[in-house]
Amino acid sequence: MENIRYWLTIIAVLCSYYVSHINSYSDFTSKIPNGANIPNPCSNDPLDYWFGVGHQSSGGTGARNSFGVDFANAGYTWNKSLCQLDSDGDGKTNGEELGDPDCIWTEGATPSKSSDLSHPGICEPLHLQPCCGQKQSWLSCNIACPTTDNKPGNTEL
């Protein structure tokens, strides 16, 4: 009986830890415009979202991507400075990518735009320069990058 109590206690502690950990990530999605609606740039499925917008993992664990670093530096707060940054270097501001092009969104409000969103921490389009290749080498989407020799049909992975 003592052994069962021990294992039940261990299981309860682990469940509590994981639930609090999962909830902490979902809290961040409400702190940026369209935080739970950012498409996964590695997928062709329009309902495949990148829930961990500030992380290199779509699930929101592990290392941060460039937007995650900038979001942390902004105190985990959406503000005009963070909105006007281009965290991933693709030529679009974080606000444009997240549906707040005028940088006026506040937490709890409806963003001015909810379609044609893109990821503020992943340079897109993935298959074109400057986004393809080493810029985000941590990303594994199996996207073919054009070679620099400009011969038709040549690509490198």
PDB file of C-alpha atoms in Angstrom:
ATOM      1  CA  MET A   1       0.000   0.000   0.000  1.00  0.00           C
ATOM      2  CA  GLU A   2       2.896   2.336   0.826  1.00  0.00           C
ATOM      3  CA  ASN A   3       4.380   1.720  -2.630  1.00  0.00           C
ATOM      4  CA  ILE A   4       1.105   2.664  -4.354  1.00  0.00           C
ATOM      5  CA  ARG A   5       0.894   5.959  -2.429  1.00  0.00           C
ATOM      6  CA  TYR A   6       4.463   6.765  -3.399  1.00  0.00           C
ATOM      7  CA  TRP A   7       3.774   6.253  -7.130  1.00  0.00           C
ATOM      8  CA  LEU A   8       0.469   8.115  -6.997  1.00  0.00           C
ATOM      9  CA  THR A   9       2.272  11.045  -5.396  1.00  0.00           C
ATOM     10  CA  ILE A  10       4.954  10.981  -8.097  1.00  0.00           C
ATOM     11  CA  ILE A  11       2.318  10.862 -10.840  1.00  0.00           C
ATOM     12  CA  ALA A  12       0.361  13.739  -9.270  1.00  0.00           C
ATOM     13  CA  VAL A  13       3.486  15.900  -9.050  1.00  0.00           C
ATOM     14  CA  LEU A  14       4.447  15.184 -12.652  1.00  0.00           C
ATOM     15  CA  CYS A  15       0.924  15.885 -13.932  1.00  0.00           C
ATOM     16  CA  SER A  16       0.842  19.139 -12.006  1.00  0.00           C
ATOM     17  CA  TYR A  17       4.201  20.163 -13.476  1.00  0.00           C
ATOM     18  CA  TYR A  18       3.157  19.407 -17.060  1.00  0.00           C
ATOM     19  CA  VAL A  19      -0.215  21.142 -16.758  1.00  0.00           C
ATOM     20  CA  SER A  20       1.402  24.304 -15.373  1.00  0.00           C
ATOM     21  CA  HIS A  21       4.069  24.153 -18.087  1.00  0.00           C
ATOM     22  CA  ILE A  22       1.506  23.778 -20.875  1.00  0.00           C
ATOM     23  CA  ASN A  23      -0.616  26.607 -19.478  1.00  0.00           C
ATOM     24  CA  SER A  24       2.383  28.919 -19.332  1.00  0.00           C
ATOM     25  CA  TYR A  25       2.865  28.649 -23.111  1.00  0.00           C
ATOM     26  CA  SER A  26      -0.799  29.222 -23.856  1.00  0.00           C
ATOM     27  CA  ASP A  27      -0.611  32.403 -21.777  1.00  0.00           C
ATOM     28  CA  PHE A  28       1.879  33.876 -24.254  1.00  0.00           C
ATOM     29  CA  THR A  29      -0.408  33.318 -27.253  1.00  0.00           C
ATOM     30  CA  SER A  30      -2.815  35.896 -25.841  1.00  0.00           C
ATOM     31  CA  LYS A  31      -0.030  38.488 -25.461  1.00  0.00           C
ATOM     32  CA  ILE A  32       0.526  38.919 -29.211  1.00  0.00           C
ATOM     33  CA  PRO A  33      -2.023  39.535 -31.968  1.00  0.00           C
ATOM     34  CA  ASN A  34      -3.326  36.288 -33.506  1.00  0.00           C
ATOM     35  CA  GLY A  35      -0.971  34.344 -31.248  1.00  0.00           C
ATOM     36  CA  ALA A  36      -2.902  31.092 -31.609  1.00  0.00           C
ATOM     37  CA  ASN A  37      -3.477  31.480 -35.359  1.00  0.00           C
ATOM     38  CA  ILE A  38       0.011  31.684 -36.852  1.00  0.00           C
ATOM     39  CA  PRO A  39       0.350  29.214 -39.738  1.00  0.00           C
ATOM     40  CA  ASN A  40       3.123  26.649 -39.682  1.00  0.00           C
ATOM     41  CA  PRO A  41       5.349  27.676 -42.615  1.00  0.00           C
ATOM     42  CA  CYS A  42       6.588  24.067 -42.948  1.00  0.00           C
ATOM     43  CA  SER A  43       3.092  22.752 -43.679  1.00  0.00           C
ATOM     44  CA  ASN A  44       0.633  23.044 -46.543  1.00  0.00           C
ATOM     45  CA  ASP A  45      -2.252  22.419 -44.148  1.00  0.00           C
ATOM     46  CA  PRO A  46      -3.988  25.760 -43.433  1.00  0.00           C
ATOM     47  CA  LEU A  47      -5.112  24.435 -40.042  1.00  0.00           C
ATOM     48  CA  ASP A  48      -1.590  23.526 -38.926  1.00  0.00           C
ATOM     49  CA  TYR A  49      -0.576  26.319 -36.549  1.00  0.00           C
ATOM     50  CA  TRP A  50       2.749  27.204 -34.932  1.00  0.00           C
ATOM     51  CA  PHE A  51       1.586  27.597 -31.332  1.00  0.00           C
ATOM     52  CA  GLY A  52       5.027  28.326 -29.905  1.00  0.00           C
ATOM     53  CA  VAL A  53       5.507  31.505 -31.951  1.00  0.00           C
ATOM     54  CA  GLY A  54       8.571  32.542 -29.931  1.00  0.00           C
ATOM     55  CA  HIS A  55      10.231  29.128 -30.124  1.00  0.00           C
ATOM     56  CA  GLN A  56      12.104  27.074 -32.685  1.00  0.00           C
ATOM     57  CA  SER A  57       9.666  24.247 -31.956  1.00  0.00           C
ATOM     58  CA  SER A  58       6.084  24.676 -33.141  1.00  0.00           C
ATOM     59  CA  GLY A  59       4.857  23.290 -29.818  1.00  0.00           C
ATOM     60  CA  GLY A  60       6.513  26.059 -27.820  1.00  0.00           C
ATOM     61  CA  THR A  61       9.395  24.304 -26.132  1.00  0.00           C
ATOM     62  CA  GLY A  62      13.152  24.603 -26.254  1.00  0.00           C
ATOM     63  CA  ALA A  63      15.228  27.371 -27.756  1.00  0.00           C
ATOM     64  CA  ARG A  64      13.714  30.670 -28.785  1.00  0.00           C
ATOM     65  CA  ASN A  65      13.679  31.906 -32.349  1.00  0.00           C
ATOM     66  CA  SER A  66      14.540  35.526 -33.220  1.00  0.00           C
ATOM     67  CA  PHE A  67      11.009  36.743 -32.434  1.00  0.00           C
ATOM     68  CA  GLY A  68      11.066  34.928 -29.089  1.00  0.00           C
ATOM     69  CA  VAL A  69      14.309  36.691 -28.171  1.00  0.00           C
ATOM     70  CA  ASP A  70      12.838  40.074 -29.137  1.00  0.00           C
ATOM     71  CA  PHE A  71       9.580  39.311 -27.280  1.00  0.00           C
ATOM     72  CA  ALA A  72      11.538  38.432 -24.132  1.00  0.00           C
ATOM     73  CA  ASN A  73      13.611  41.615 -24.489  1.00  0.00           C
ATOM     74  CA  ALA A  74      10.335  43.579 -24.700  1.00  0.00           C
ATOM     75  CA  GLY A  75       9.289  42.133 -21.335  1.00  0.00           C
ATOM     76  CA  TYR A  76       6.854  39.660 -22.937  1.00  0.00           C
ATOM     77  CA  THR A  77       4.685  42.611 -23.896  1.00  0.00           C
ATOM     78  CA  TRP A  78       3.365  43.593 -27.304  1.00  0.00           C
ATOM     79  CA  ASN A  79       4.347  47.218 -27.840  1.00  0.00           C
ATOM     80  CA  LYS A  80       5.042  49.560 -30.730  1.00  0.00           C
ATOM     81  CA  SER A  81       8.786  48.879 -30.729  1.00  0.00           C
ATOM     82  CA  LEU A  82       8.313  45.100 -30.935  1.00  0.00           C
ATOM     83  CA  CYS A  83       5.570  45.556 -33.518  1.00  0.00           C
ATOM     84  CA  GLN A  84       7.814  47.668 -35.771  1.00  0.00           C
ATOM     85  CA  LEU A  85      10.769  45.253 -35.596  1.00  0.00           C
ATOM     86  CA  ASP A  86      11.457  42.730 -38.335  1.00  0.00           C
ATOM     87  CA  SER A  87      12.657  39.944 -36.058  1.00  0.00           C
ATOM     88  CA  ASP A  88      13.214  37.376 -38.802  1.00  0.00           C
ATOM     89  CA  GLY A  89      14.691  39.703 -41.431  1.00  0.00           C
ATOM     90  CA  ASP A  90      12.197  38.918 -44.193  1.00  0.00           C
ATOM     91  CA  GLY A  91      11.278  42.543 -44.909  1.00  0.00           C
ATOM     92  CA  LYS A  92       7.949  42.526 -43.021  1.00  0.00           C
ATOM     93  CA  THR A  93       7.484  43.972 -39.556  1.00  0.00           C
ATOM     94  CA  ASN A  94       6.304  41.746 -36.729  1.00  0.00           C
ATOM     95  CA  GLY A  95       3.054  43.717 -36.785  1.00  0.00           C
ATOM     96  CA  GLU A  96       2.505  43.060 -40.480  1.00  0.00           C
ATOM     97  CA  GLU A  97       3.142  39.350 -39.958  1.00  0.00           C
ATOM     98  CA  LEU A  98       0.838  39.057 -36.933  1.00  0.00           C
ATOM     99  CA  GLY A  99      -2.054  41.134 -38.294  1.00  0.00           C
ATOM    100  CA  ASP A 100      -1.345  44.430 -36.538  1.00  0.00           C
ATOM    101  CA  PRO A 101       0.230  46.531 -39.319  1.00  0.00           C
ATOM    102  CA  ASP A 102      -0.603  49.826 -37.579  1.00  0.00           C
ATOM    103  CA  CYS A 103       0.791  48.657 -34.204  1.00  0.00           C
ATOM    104  CA  ILE A 104      -2.395  49.526 -32.303  1.00  0.00           C
ATOM    105  CA  TRP A 105      -3.441  46.095 -30.983  1.00  0.00           C
ATOM    106  CA  THR A 106      -3.848  45.642 -27.232  1.00  0.00           C
ATOM    107  CA  GLU A 107      -4.145  42.390 -25.316  1.00  0.00           C
ATOM    108  CA  GLY A 108      -7.705  41.066 -25.409  1.00  0.00           C
ATOM    109  CA  ALA A 109      -8.669  43.108 -28.484  1.00  0.00           C
ATOM    110  CA  THR A 110      -9.399  41.724 -31.945  1.00  0.00           C
ATOM    111  CA  PRO A 111      -6.492  42.291 -34.350  1.00  0.00           C
ATOM    112  CA  SER A 112      -7.265  44.429 -37.408  1.00  0.00           C
ATOM    113  CA  LYS A 113      -6.257  41.553 -39.676  1.00  0.00           C
ATOM    114  CA  SER A 114      -6.724  37.800 -39.204  1.00  0.00           C
ATOM    115  CA  SER A 115      -5.844  36.387 -42.627  1.00  0.00           C
ATOM    116  CA  ASP A 116      -2.630  36.249 -44.649  1.00  0.00           C
ATOM    117  CA  LEU A 117      -0.622  35.977 -41.452  1.00  0.00           C
ATOM    118  CA  SER A 118       2.969  34.806 -41.361  1.00  0.00           C
ATOM    119  CA  HIS A 119       5.480  33.818 -38.711  1.00  0.00           C
ATOM    120  CA  PRO A 120       7.491  36.710 -37.181  1.00  0.00           C
ATOM    121  CA  GLY A 121      10.325  34.389 -36.128  1.00  0.00           C
ATOM    122  CA  ILE A 122      10.724  32.444 -39.371  1.00  0.00           C
ATOM    123  CA  CYS A 123      11.939  34.212 -42.495  1.00  0.00           C
ATOM    124  CA  GLU A 124       9.500  33.561 -45.342  1.00  0.00           C
ATOM    125  CA  PRO A 125       9.118  32.530 -48.087  1.00  0.00           C
ATOM    126  CA  LEU A 126      11.284  29.608 -47.081  1.00  0.00           C
ATOM    127  CA  HIS A 127      12.355  28.616 -50.589  1.00  0.00           C
ATOM    128  CA  LEU A 128      13.724  32.031 -51.637  1.00  0.00           C
ATOM    129  CA  GLN A 129      16.708  34.137 -50.611  1.00  0.00           C
ATOM    130  CA  PRO A 130      17.398  35.603 -48.100  1.00  0.00           C
ATOM    131  CA  CYS A 131      15.288  33.094 -46.160  1.00  0.00           C
ATOM    132  CA  CYS A 132      16.518  29.844 -47.628  1.00  0.00           C
ATOM    133  CA  GLY A 133      19.437  27.978 -46.142  1.00  0.00           C
ATOM    134  CA  GLN A 134      21.661  29.093 -43.288  1.00  0.00           C
ATOM    135  CA  LYS A 135      19.577  32.053 -42.101  1.00  0.00           C
ATOM    136  CA  GLN A 136      17.458  29.667 -40.024  1.00  0.00           C
ATOM    137  CA  SER A 137      19.436  26.462 -40.097  1.00  0.00           C
ATOM    138  CA  TRP A 138      17.545  25.201 -37.012  1.00  0.00           C
ATOM    139  CA  LEU A 139      14.380  24.889 -39.111  1.00  0.00           C
ATOM    140  CA  SER A 140      13.880  21.533 -40.818  1.00  0.00           C
ATOM    141  CA  CYS A 141      11.115  21.748 -43.401  1.00  0.00           C
ATOM    142  CA  ASN A 142      12.808  19.887 -46.272  1.00  0.00           C
ATOM    143  CA  ILE A 143      12.582  22.956 -48.479  1.00  0.00           C
ATOM    144  CA  ALA A 144      14.779  22.998 -51.586  1.00  0.00           C
ATOM    145  CA  CYS A 145      16.896  26.143 -51.916  1.00  0.00           C
ATOM    146  CA  PRO A 146      17.943  27.490 -55.309  1.00  0.00           C
ATOM    147  CA  THR A 147      21.633  27.091 -56.096  1.00  0.00           C
ATOM    148  CA  THR A 148      23.820  30.029 -56.969  1.00  0.00           C
ATOM    149  CA  ASP A 149      24.874  28.595 -60.344  1.00  0.00           C
ATOM    150  CA  ASN A 150      21.428  29.429 -61.850  1.00  0.00           C
ATOM    151  CA  LYS A 151      21.220  26.217 -63.894  1.00  0.00           C
ATOM    152  CA  PRO A 152      17.617  25.151 -64.473  1.00  0.00           C
ATOM    153  CA  GLY A 153      16.460  22.325 -62.236  1.00  0.00           C
ATOM    154  CA  ASN A 154      19.369  22.542 -59.790  1.00  0.00           C
ATOM    155  CA  THR A 155      18.504  22.892 -56.146  1.00  0.00           C
ATOM    156  CA  GLU A 156      20.293  22.093 -52.951  1.00  0.00           C
ATOM    157  CA  LEU A 157      18.751  21.009 -49.675  1.00  0.00           C
TER     158      LEU A 157
END
